[in-house]
mmCIF file of C-alpha atoms and ligand atoms in Angstrom:
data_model
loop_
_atom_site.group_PDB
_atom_site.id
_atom_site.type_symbol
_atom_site.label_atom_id
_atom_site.label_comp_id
_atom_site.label_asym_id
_atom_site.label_seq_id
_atom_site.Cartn_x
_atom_site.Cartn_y
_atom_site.Cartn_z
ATOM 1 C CA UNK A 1 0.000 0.000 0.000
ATOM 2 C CA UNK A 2 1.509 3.770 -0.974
ATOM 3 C CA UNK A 3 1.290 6.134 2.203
ATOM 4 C CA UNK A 4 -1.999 7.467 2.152
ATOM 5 C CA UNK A 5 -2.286 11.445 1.932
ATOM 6 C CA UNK A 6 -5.753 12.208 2.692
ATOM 7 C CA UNK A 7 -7.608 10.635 5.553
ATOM 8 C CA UNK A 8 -11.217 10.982 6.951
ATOM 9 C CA UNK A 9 -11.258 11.731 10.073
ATOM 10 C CA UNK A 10 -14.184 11.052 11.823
ATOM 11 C CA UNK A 11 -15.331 12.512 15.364
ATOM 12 C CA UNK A 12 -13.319 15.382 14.575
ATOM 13 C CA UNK A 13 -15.152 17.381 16.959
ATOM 14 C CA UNK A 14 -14.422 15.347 19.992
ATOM 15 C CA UNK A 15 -11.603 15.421 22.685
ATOM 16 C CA UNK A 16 -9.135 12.810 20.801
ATOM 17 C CA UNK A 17 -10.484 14.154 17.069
ATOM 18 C CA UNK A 18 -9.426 17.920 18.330
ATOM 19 C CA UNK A 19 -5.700 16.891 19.431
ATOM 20 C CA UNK A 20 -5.644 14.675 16.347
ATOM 21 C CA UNK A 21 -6.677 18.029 13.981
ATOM 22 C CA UNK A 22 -3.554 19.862 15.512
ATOM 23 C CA UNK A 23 -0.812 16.755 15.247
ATOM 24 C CA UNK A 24 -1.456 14.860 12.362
ATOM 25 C CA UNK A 25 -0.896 17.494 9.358
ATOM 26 C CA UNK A 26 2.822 17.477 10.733
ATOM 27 C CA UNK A 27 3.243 14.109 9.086
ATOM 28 C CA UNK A 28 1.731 15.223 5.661
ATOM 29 C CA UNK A 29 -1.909 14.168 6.231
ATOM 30 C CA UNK A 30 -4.540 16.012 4.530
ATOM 31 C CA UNK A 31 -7.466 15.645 6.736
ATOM 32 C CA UNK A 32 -11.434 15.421 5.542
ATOM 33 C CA UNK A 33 -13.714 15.673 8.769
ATOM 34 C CA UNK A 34 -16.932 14.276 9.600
ATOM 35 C CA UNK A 35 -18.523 14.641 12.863
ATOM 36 C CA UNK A 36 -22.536 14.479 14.017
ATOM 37 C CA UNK A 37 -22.014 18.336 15.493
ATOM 38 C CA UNK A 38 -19.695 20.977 13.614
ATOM 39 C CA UNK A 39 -16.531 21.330 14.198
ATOM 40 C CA UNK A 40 -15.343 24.572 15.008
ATOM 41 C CA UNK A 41 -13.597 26.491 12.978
ATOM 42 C CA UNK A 42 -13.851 24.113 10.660
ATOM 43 C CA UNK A 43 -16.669 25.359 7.359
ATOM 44 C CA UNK A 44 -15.693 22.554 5.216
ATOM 45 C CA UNK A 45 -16.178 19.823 7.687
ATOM 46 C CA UNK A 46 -18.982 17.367 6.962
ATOM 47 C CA UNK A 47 -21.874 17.486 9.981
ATOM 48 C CA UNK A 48 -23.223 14.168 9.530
ATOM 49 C CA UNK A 49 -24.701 11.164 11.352
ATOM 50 C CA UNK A 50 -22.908 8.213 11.247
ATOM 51 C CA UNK A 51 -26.170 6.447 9.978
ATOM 52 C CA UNK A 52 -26.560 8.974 6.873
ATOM 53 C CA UNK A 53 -25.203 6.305 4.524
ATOM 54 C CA UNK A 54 -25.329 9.150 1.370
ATOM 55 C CA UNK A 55 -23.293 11.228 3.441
ATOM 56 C CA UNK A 56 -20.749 8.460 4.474
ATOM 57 C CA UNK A 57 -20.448 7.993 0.847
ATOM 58 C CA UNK A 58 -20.076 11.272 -0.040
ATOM 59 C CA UNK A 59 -17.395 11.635 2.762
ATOM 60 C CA UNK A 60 -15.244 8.706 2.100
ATOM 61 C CA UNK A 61 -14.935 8.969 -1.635
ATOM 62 C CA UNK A 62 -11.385 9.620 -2.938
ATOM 63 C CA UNK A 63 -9.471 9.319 0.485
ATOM 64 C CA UNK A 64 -6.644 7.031 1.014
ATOM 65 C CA UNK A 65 -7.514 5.881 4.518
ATOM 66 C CA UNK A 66 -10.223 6.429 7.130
ATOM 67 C CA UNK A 67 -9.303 7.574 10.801
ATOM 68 C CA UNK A 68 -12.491 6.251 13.140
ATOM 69 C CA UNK A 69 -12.682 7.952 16.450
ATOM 70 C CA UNK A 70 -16.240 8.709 16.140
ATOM 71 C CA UNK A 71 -19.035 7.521 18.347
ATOM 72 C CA UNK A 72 -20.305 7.250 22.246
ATOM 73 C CA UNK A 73 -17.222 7.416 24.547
ATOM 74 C CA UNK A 74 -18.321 6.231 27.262
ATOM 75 C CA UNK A 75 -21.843 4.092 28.871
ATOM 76 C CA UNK A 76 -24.891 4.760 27.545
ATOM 77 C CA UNK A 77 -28.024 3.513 27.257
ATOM 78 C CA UNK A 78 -27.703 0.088 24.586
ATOM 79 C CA UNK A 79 -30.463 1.916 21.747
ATOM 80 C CA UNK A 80 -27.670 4.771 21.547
ATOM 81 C CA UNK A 81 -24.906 2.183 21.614
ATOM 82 C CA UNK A 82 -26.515 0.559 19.231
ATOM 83 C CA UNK A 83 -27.043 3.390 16.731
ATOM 84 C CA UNK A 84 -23.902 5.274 17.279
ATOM 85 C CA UNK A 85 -21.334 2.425 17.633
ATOM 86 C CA UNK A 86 -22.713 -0.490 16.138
ATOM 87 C CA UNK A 87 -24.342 0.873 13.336
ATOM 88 C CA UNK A 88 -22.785 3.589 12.914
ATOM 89 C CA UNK A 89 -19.719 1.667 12.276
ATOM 90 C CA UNK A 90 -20.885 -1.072 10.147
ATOM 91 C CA UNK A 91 -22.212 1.946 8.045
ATOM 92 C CA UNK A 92 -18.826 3.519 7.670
ATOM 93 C CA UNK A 93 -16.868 -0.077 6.646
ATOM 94 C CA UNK A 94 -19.641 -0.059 4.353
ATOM 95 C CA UNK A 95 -18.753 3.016 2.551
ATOM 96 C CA UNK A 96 -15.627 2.077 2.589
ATOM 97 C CA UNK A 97 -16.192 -1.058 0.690
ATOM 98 C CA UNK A 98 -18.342 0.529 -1.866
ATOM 99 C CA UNK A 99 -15.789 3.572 -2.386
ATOM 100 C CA UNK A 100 -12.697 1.070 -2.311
ATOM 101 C CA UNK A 101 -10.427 2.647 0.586
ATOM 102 C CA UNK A 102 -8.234 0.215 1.517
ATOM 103 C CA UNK A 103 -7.111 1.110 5.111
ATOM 104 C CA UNK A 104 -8.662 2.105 8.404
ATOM 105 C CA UNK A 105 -7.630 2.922 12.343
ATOM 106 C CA UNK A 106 -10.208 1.898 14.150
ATOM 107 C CA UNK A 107 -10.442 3.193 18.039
ATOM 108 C CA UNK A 108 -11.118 0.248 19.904
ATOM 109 C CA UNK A 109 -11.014 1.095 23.786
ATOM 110 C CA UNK A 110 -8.993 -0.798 26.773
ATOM 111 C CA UNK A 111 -13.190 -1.031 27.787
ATOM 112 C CA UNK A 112 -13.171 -3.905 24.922
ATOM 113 C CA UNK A 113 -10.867 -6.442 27.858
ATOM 114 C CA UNK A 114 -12.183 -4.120 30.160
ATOM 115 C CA UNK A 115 -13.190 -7.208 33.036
ATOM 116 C CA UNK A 116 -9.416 -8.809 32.480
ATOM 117 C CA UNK A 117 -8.521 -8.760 35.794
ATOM 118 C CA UNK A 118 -5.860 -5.850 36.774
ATOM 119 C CA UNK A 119 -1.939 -7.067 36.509
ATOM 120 C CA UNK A 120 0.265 -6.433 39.357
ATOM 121 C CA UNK A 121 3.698 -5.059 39.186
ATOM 122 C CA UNK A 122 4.987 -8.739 39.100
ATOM 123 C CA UNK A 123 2.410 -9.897 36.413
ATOM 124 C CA UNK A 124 3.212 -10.391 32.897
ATOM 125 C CA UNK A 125 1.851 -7.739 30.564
ATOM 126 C CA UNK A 126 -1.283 -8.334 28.961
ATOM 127 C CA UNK A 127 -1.246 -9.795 25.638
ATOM 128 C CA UNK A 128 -3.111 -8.422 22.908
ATOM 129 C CA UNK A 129 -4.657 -11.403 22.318
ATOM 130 C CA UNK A 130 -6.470 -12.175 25.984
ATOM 131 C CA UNK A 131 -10.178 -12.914 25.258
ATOM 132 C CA UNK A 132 -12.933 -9.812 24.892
ATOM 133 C CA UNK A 133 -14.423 -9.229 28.203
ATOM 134 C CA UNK A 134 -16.337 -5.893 27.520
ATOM 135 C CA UNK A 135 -17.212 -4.348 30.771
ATOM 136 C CA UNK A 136 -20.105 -2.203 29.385
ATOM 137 C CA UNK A 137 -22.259 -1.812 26.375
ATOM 138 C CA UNK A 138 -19.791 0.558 25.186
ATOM 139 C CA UNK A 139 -17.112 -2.068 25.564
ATOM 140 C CA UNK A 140 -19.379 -4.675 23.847
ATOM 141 C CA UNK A 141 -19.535 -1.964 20.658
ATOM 142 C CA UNK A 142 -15.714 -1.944 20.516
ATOM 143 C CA UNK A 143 -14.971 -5.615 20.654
ATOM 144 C CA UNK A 144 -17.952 -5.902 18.075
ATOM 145 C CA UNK A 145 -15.872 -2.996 15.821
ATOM 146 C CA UNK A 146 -13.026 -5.338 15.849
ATOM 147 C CA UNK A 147 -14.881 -8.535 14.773
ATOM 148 C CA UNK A 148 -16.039 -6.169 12.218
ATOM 149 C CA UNK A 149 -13.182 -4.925 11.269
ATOM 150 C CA UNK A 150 -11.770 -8.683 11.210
ATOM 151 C CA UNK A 151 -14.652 -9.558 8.964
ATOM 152 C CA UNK A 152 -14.305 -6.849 6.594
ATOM 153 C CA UNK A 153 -10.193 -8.336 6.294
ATOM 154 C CA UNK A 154 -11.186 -11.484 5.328
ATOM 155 C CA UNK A 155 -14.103 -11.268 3.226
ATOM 156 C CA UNK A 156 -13.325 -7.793 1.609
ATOM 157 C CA UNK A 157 -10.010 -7.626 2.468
ATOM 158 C CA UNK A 158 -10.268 -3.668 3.808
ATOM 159 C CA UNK A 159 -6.970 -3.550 6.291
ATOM 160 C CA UNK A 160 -7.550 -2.145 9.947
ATOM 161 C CA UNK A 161 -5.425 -1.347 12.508
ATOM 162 C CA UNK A 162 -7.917 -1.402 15.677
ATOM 163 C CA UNK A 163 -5.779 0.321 18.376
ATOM 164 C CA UNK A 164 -7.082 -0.327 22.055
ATOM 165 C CA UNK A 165 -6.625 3.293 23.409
ATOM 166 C CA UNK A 166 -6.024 3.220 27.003
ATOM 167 C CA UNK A 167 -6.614 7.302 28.529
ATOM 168 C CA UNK A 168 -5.612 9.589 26.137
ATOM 169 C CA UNK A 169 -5.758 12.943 27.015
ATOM 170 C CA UNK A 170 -3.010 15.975 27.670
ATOM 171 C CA UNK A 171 -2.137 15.068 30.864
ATOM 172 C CA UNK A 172 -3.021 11.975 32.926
ATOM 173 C CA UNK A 173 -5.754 12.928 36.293
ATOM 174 C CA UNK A 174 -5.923 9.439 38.267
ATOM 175 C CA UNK A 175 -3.452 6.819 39.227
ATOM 176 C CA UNK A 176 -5.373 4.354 36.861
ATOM 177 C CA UNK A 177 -4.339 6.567 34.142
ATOM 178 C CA UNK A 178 -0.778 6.408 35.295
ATOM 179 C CA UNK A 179 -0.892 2.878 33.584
ATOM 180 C CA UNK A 180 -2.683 3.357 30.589
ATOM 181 C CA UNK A 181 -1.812 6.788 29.374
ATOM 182 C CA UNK A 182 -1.354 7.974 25.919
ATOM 183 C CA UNK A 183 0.193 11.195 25.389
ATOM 184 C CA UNK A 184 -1.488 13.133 22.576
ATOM 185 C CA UNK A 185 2.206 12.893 21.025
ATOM 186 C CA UNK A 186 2.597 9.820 21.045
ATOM 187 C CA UNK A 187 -1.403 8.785 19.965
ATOM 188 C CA UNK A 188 -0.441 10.827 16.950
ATOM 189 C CA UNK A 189 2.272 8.858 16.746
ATOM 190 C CA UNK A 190 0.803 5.666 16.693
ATOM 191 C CA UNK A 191 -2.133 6.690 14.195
ATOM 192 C CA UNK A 192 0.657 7.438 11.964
ATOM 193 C CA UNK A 193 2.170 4.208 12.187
ATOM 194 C CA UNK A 194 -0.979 2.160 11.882
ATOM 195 C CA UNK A 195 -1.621 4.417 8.624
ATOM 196 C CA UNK A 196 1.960 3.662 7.110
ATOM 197 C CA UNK A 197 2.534 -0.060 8.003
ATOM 198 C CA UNK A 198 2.761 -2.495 5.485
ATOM 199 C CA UNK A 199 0.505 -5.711 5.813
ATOM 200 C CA UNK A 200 -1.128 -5.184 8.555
ATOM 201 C CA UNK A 201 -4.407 -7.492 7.580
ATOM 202 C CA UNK A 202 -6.690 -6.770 10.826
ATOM 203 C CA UNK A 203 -4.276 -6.205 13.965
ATOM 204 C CA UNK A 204 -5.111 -5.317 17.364
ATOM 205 C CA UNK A 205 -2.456 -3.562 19.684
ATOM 206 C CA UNK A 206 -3.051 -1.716 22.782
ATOM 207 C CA UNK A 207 -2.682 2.484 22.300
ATOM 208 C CA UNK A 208 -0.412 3.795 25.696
ATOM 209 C CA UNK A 209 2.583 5.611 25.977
ATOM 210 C CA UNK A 210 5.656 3.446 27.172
ATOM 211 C CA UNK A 211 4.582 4.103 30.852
ATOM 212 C CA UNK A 212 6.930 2.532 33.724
ATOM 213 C CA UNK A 213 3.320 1.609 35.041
ATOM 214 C CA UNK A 214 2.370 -0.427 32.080
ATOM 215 C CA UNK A 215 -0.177 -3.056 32.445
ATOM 216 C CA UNK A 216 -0.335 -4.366 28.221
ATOM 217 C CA UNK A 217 1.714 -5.327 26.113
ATOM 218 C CA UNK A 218 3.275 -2.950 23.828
ATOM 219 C CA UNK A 219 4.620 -4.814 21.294
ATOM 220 C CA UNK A 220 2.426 -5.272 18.895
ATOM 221 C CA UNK A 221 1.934 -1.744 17.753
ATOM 222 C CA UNK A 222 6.448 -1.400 18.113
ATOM 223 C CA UNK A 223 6.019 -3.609 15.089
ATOM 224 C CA UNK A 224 4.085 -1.358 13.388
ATOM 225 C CA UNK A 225 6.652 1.012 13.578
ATOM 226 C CA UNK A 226 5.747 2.942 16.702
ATOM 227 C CA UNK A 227 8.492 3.909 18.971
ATOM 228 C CA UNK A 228 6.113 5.788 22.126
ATOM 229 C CA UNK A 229 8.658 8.813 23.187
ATOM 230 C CA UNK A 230 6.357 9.466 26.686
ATOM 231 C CA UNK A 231 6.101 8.042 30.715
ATOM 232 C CA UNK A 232 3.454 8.766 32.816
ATOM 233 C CA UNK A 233 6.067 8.445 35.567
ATOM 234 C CA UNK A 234 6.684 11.848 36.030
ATOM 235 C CA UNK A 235 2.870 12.756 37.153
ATOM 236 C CA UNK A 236 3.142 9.654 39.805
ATOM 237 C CA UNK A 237 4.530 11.385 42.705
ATOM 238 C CA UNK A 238 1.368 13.740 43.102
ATOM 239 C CA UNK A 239 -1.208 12.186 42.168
ATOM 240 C CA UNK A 240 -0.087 9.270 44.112
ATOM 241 C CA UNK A 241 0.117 12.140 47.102
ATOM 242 C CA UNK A 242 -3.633 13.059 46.062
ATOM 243 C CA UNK A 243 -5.526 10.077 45.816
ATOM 244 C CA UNK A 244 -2.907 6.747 47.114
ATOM 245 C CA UNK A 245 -2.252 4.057 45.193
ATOM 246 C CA UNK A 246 -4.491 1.658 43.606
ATOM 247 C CA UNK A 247 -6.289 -0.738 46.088
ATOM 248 C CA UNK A 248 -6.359 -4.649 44.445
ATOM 249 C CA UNK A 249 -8.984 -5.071 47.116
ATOM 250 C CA UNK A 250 -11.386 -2.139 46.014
ATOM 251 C CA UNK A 251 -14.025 -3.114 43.119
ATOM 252 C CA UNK A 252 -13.296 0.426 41.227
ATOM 253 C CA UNK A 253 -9.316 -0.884 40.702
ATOM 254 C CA UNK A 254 -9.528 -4.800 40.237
ATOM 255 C CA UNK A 255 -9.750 -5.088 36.398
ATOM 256 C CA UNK A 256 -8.242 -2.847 33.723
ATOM 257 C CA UNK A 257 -11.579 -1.271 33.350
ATOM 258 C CA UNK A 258 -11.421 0.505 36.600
ATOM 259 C CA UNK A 259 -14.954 2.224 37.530
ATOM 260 C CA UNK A 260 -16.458 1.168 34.207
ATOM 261 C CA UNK A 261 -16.862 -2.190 35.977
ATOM 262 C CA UNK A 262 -18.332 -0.735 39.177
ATOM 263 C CA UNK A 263 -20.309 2.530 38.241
ATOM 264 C CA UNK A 264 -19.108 3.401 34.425
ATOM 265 C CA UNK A 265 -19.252 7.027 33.438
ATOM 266 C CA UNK A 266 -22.237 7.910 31.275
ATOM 267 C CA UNK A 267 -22.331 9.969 28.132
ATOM 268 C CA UNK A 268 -24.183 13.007 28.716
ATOM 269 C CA UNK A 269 -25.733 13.625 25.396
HETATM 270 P P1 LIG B 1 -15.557 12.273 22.317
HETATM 271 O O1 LIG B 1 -16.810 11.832 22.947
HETATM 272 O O2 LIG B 1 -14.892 13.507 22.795
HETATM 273 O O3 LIG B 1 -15.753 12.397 20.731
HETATM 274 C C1 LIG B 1 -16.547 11.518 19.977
HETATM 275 C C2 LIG B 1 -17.123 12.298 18.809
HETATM 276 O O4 LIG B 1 -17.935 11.395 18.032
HETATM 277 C C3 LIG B 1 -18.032 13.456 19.247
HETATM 278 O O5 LIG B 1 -17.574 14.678 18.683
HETATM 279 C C4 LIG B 1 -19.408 13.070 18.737
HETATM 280 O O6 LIG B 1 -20.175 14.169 18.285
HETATM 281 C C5 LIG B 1 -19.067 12.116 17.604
HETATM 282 N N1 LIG B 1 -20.181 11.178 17.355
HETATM 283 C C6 LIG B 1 -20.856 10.440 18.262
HETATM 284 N N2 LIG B 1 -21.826 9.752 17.666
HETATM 285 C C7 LIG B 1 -21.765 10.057 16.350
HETATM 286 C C8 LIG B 1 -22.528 9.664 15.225
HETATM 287 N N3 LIG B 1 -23.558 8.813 15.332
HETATM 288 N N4 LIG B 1 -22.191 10.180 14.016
HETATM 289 C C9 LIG B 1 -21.164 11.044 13.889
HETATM 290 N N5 LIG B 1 -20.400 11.455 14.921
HETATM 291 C C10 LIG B 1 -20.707 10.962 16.148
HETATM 292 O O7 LIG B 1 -14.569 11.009 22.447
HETATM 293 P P2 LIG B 1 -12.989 10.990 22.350
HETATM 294 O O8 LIG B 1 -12.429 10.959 23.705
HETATM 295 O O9 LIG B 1 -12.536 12.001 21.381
HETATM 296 O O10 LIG B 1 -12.770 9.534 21.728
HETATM 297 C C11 LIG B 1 -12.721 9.328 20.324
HETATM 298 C C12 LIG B 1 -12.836 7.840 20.040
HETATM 299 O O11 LIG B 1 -11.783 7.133 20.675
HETATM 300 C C13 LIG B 1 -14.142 7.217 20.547
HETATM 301 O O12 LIG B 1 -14.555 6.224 19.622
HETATM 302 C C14 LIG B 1 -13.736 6.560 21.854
HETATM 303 O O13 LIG B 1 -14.558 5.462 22.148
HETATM 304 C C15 LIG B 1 -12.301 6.138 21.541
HETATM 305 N N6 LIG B 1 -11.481 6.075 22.745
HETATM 306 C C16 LIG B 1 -11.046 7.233 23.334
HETATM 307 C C17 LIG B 1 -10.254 7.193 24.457
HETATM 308 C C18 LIG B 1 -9.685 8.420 25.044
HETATM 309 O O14 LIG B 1 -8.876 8.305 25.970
HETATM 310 N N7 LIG B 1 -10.027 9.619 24.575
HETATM 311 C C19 LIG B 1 -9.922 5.902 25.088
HETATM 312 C C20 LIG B 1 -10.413 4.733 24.379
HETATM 313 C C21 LIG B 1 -11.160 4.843 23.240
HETATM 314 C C1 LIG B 2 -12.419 5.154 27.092
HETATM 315 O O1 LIG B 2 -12.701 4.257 26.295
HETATM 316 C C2 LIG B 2 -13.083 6.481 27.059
HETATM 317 O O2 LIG B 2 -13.501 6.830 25.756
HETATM 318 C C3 LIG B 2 -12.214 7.577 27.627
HETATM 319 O O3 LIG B 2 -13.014 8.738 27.817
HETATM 320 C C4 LIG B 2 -11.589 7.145 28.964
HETATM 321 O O4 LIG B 2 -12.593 6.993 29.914
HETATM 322 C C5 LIG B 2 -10.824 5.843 28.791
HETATM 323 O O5 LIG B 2 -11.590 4.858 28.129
HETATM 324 C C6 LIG B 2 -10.338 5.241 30.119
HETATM 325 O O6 LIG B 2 -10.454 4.030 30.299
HETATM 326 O O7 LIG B 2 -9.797 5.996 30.921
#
């Protein structure tokens, strides 16, 4: 596959799509944006639902490669997973097939193994290939976009790179996120590398910074060519200070998941 040059990038509007807006064009992409609300700043963007399948089209044609952030971040009721995450995503491989792009990053979530129980320090890391246990409906949607995606390699052979994204945001806030963080840097990073990679069929790696905290394995998107420059490490003093360390014995900290296994964090919309 020749690098691709312009990329759809939908959820554009969101926390991840913003940070993605601002890094990516430094590695040569030429972004197309889709998003359900408008993106500001943005008059060319394409306001569209997921679920408008002449819009999709519309929005897909002509690009090299399709960046997939969009949908419900978090719990919600299973009619708006449903629409948003499930359909919405079989709607967008669909235009994809139809207008012949060839490559997509999909974001999968850590919420897709999100009941794997929580490593210690002495554990080995978690492989990429430890069975789905989705710890919401919103988990359920992302281990259902990879089977898609998986489908869509063998029987239409569309590549995806569906990256389980641990936190990432600009600066980790909890001592969970000490483990799983993604700088922005280094998210742009791997996006990159799961757009440039040759062969990549459908493969699942885990999206985190190379945090001293690590709980998954990292491997798997190294051999896509990602070399994560960031640590958490250097935010663990305070927040340690602030809230303790994590307690194997408290519900909210046994699995990966954290409090989306206990009392998950609902989309407000
Ligand atoms: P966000 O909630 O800030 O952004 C999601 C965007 O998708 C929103 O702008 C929303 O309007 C749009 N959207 C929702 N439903 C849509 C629909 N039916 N049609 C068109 N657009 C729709 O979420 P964030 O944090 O930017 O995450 C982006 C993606 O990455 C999501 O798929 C999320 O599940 C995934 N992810 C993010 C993580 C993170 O740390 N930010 C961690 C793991 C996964
Ligand atoms: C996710 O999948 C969410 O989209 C994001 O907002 C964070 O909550 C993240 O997981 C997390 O596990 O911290």
């Amino acid at each position: 596959m020749s690098a691709p040059r312009t990329v759809l990038l939908t959820g554009a509007a969101g926390g991840l799509g913003t940070l993605m807006r601002e890094l990516l064009p430094a590695y040569g992409y030429q972004l197309r944006l889709l998003d359900l609300r408008p993106v500001e700043g943005e008059p060319e963007a394409v306001t569209a639902d997921l679920t408008d399948t002449a819009a999709l089209r519309e929005a897909v044609r002509g690009v090299d490669a399709i960046i997939h952030l969009a949908g419900i971040s978090l719990e919600a009721p299973f009619e708006k997973i449903l629409h948003s995450n499930i359909e919405g995503t079989y709607r967008l491989y669909e235009a994809a097939r139809e207008e012949g792009v060839g490559r997509i990053v999909f974001a999968s979530s850590n919420h897709a193994v999100g009941f794997t129980p929580r490593p210690s320090a002495t554990d080995p890391l978690i492989p990429v290939t430890t069975p789905h246990r989705p710890d919401t409906y919103y988990g359920l949607s992302k281990s259902f976009g990879e089977d898609l995606a998986q489908l869509y390699w063998d029987l239409h052979g569309i590549e995806t790179v569906s990256v389980r994204i641990g936190s990432c945001f600009p600066e980790p806030t909890t001592v969970r996120m000490l483990s799983i963080w993604m700088s922005p840097a280094d998210g742009a990073r791997l996006i990159h590398a799961a757009l440039t990679a040759e062969d990549v069929g459908h493969t699942v790696v885990y999206g985190s910074s190379a945090n001293t905290r690590l709980w998954w394995d990292l491997s798997g998107a190294r051999a896509l060519g990602y070399e994560p420059q960031d640590d958490s490490e250097p935010y663990a003093a305070q927040l340690v200070a602030e809230q303790g360390e994590l307690d194997p014995d408290n519900p909210d900290h046994a699995h990966l998941g954290g409090q989306f296994c206990t009392r998950p964090p609902i989309w407000p919309h």
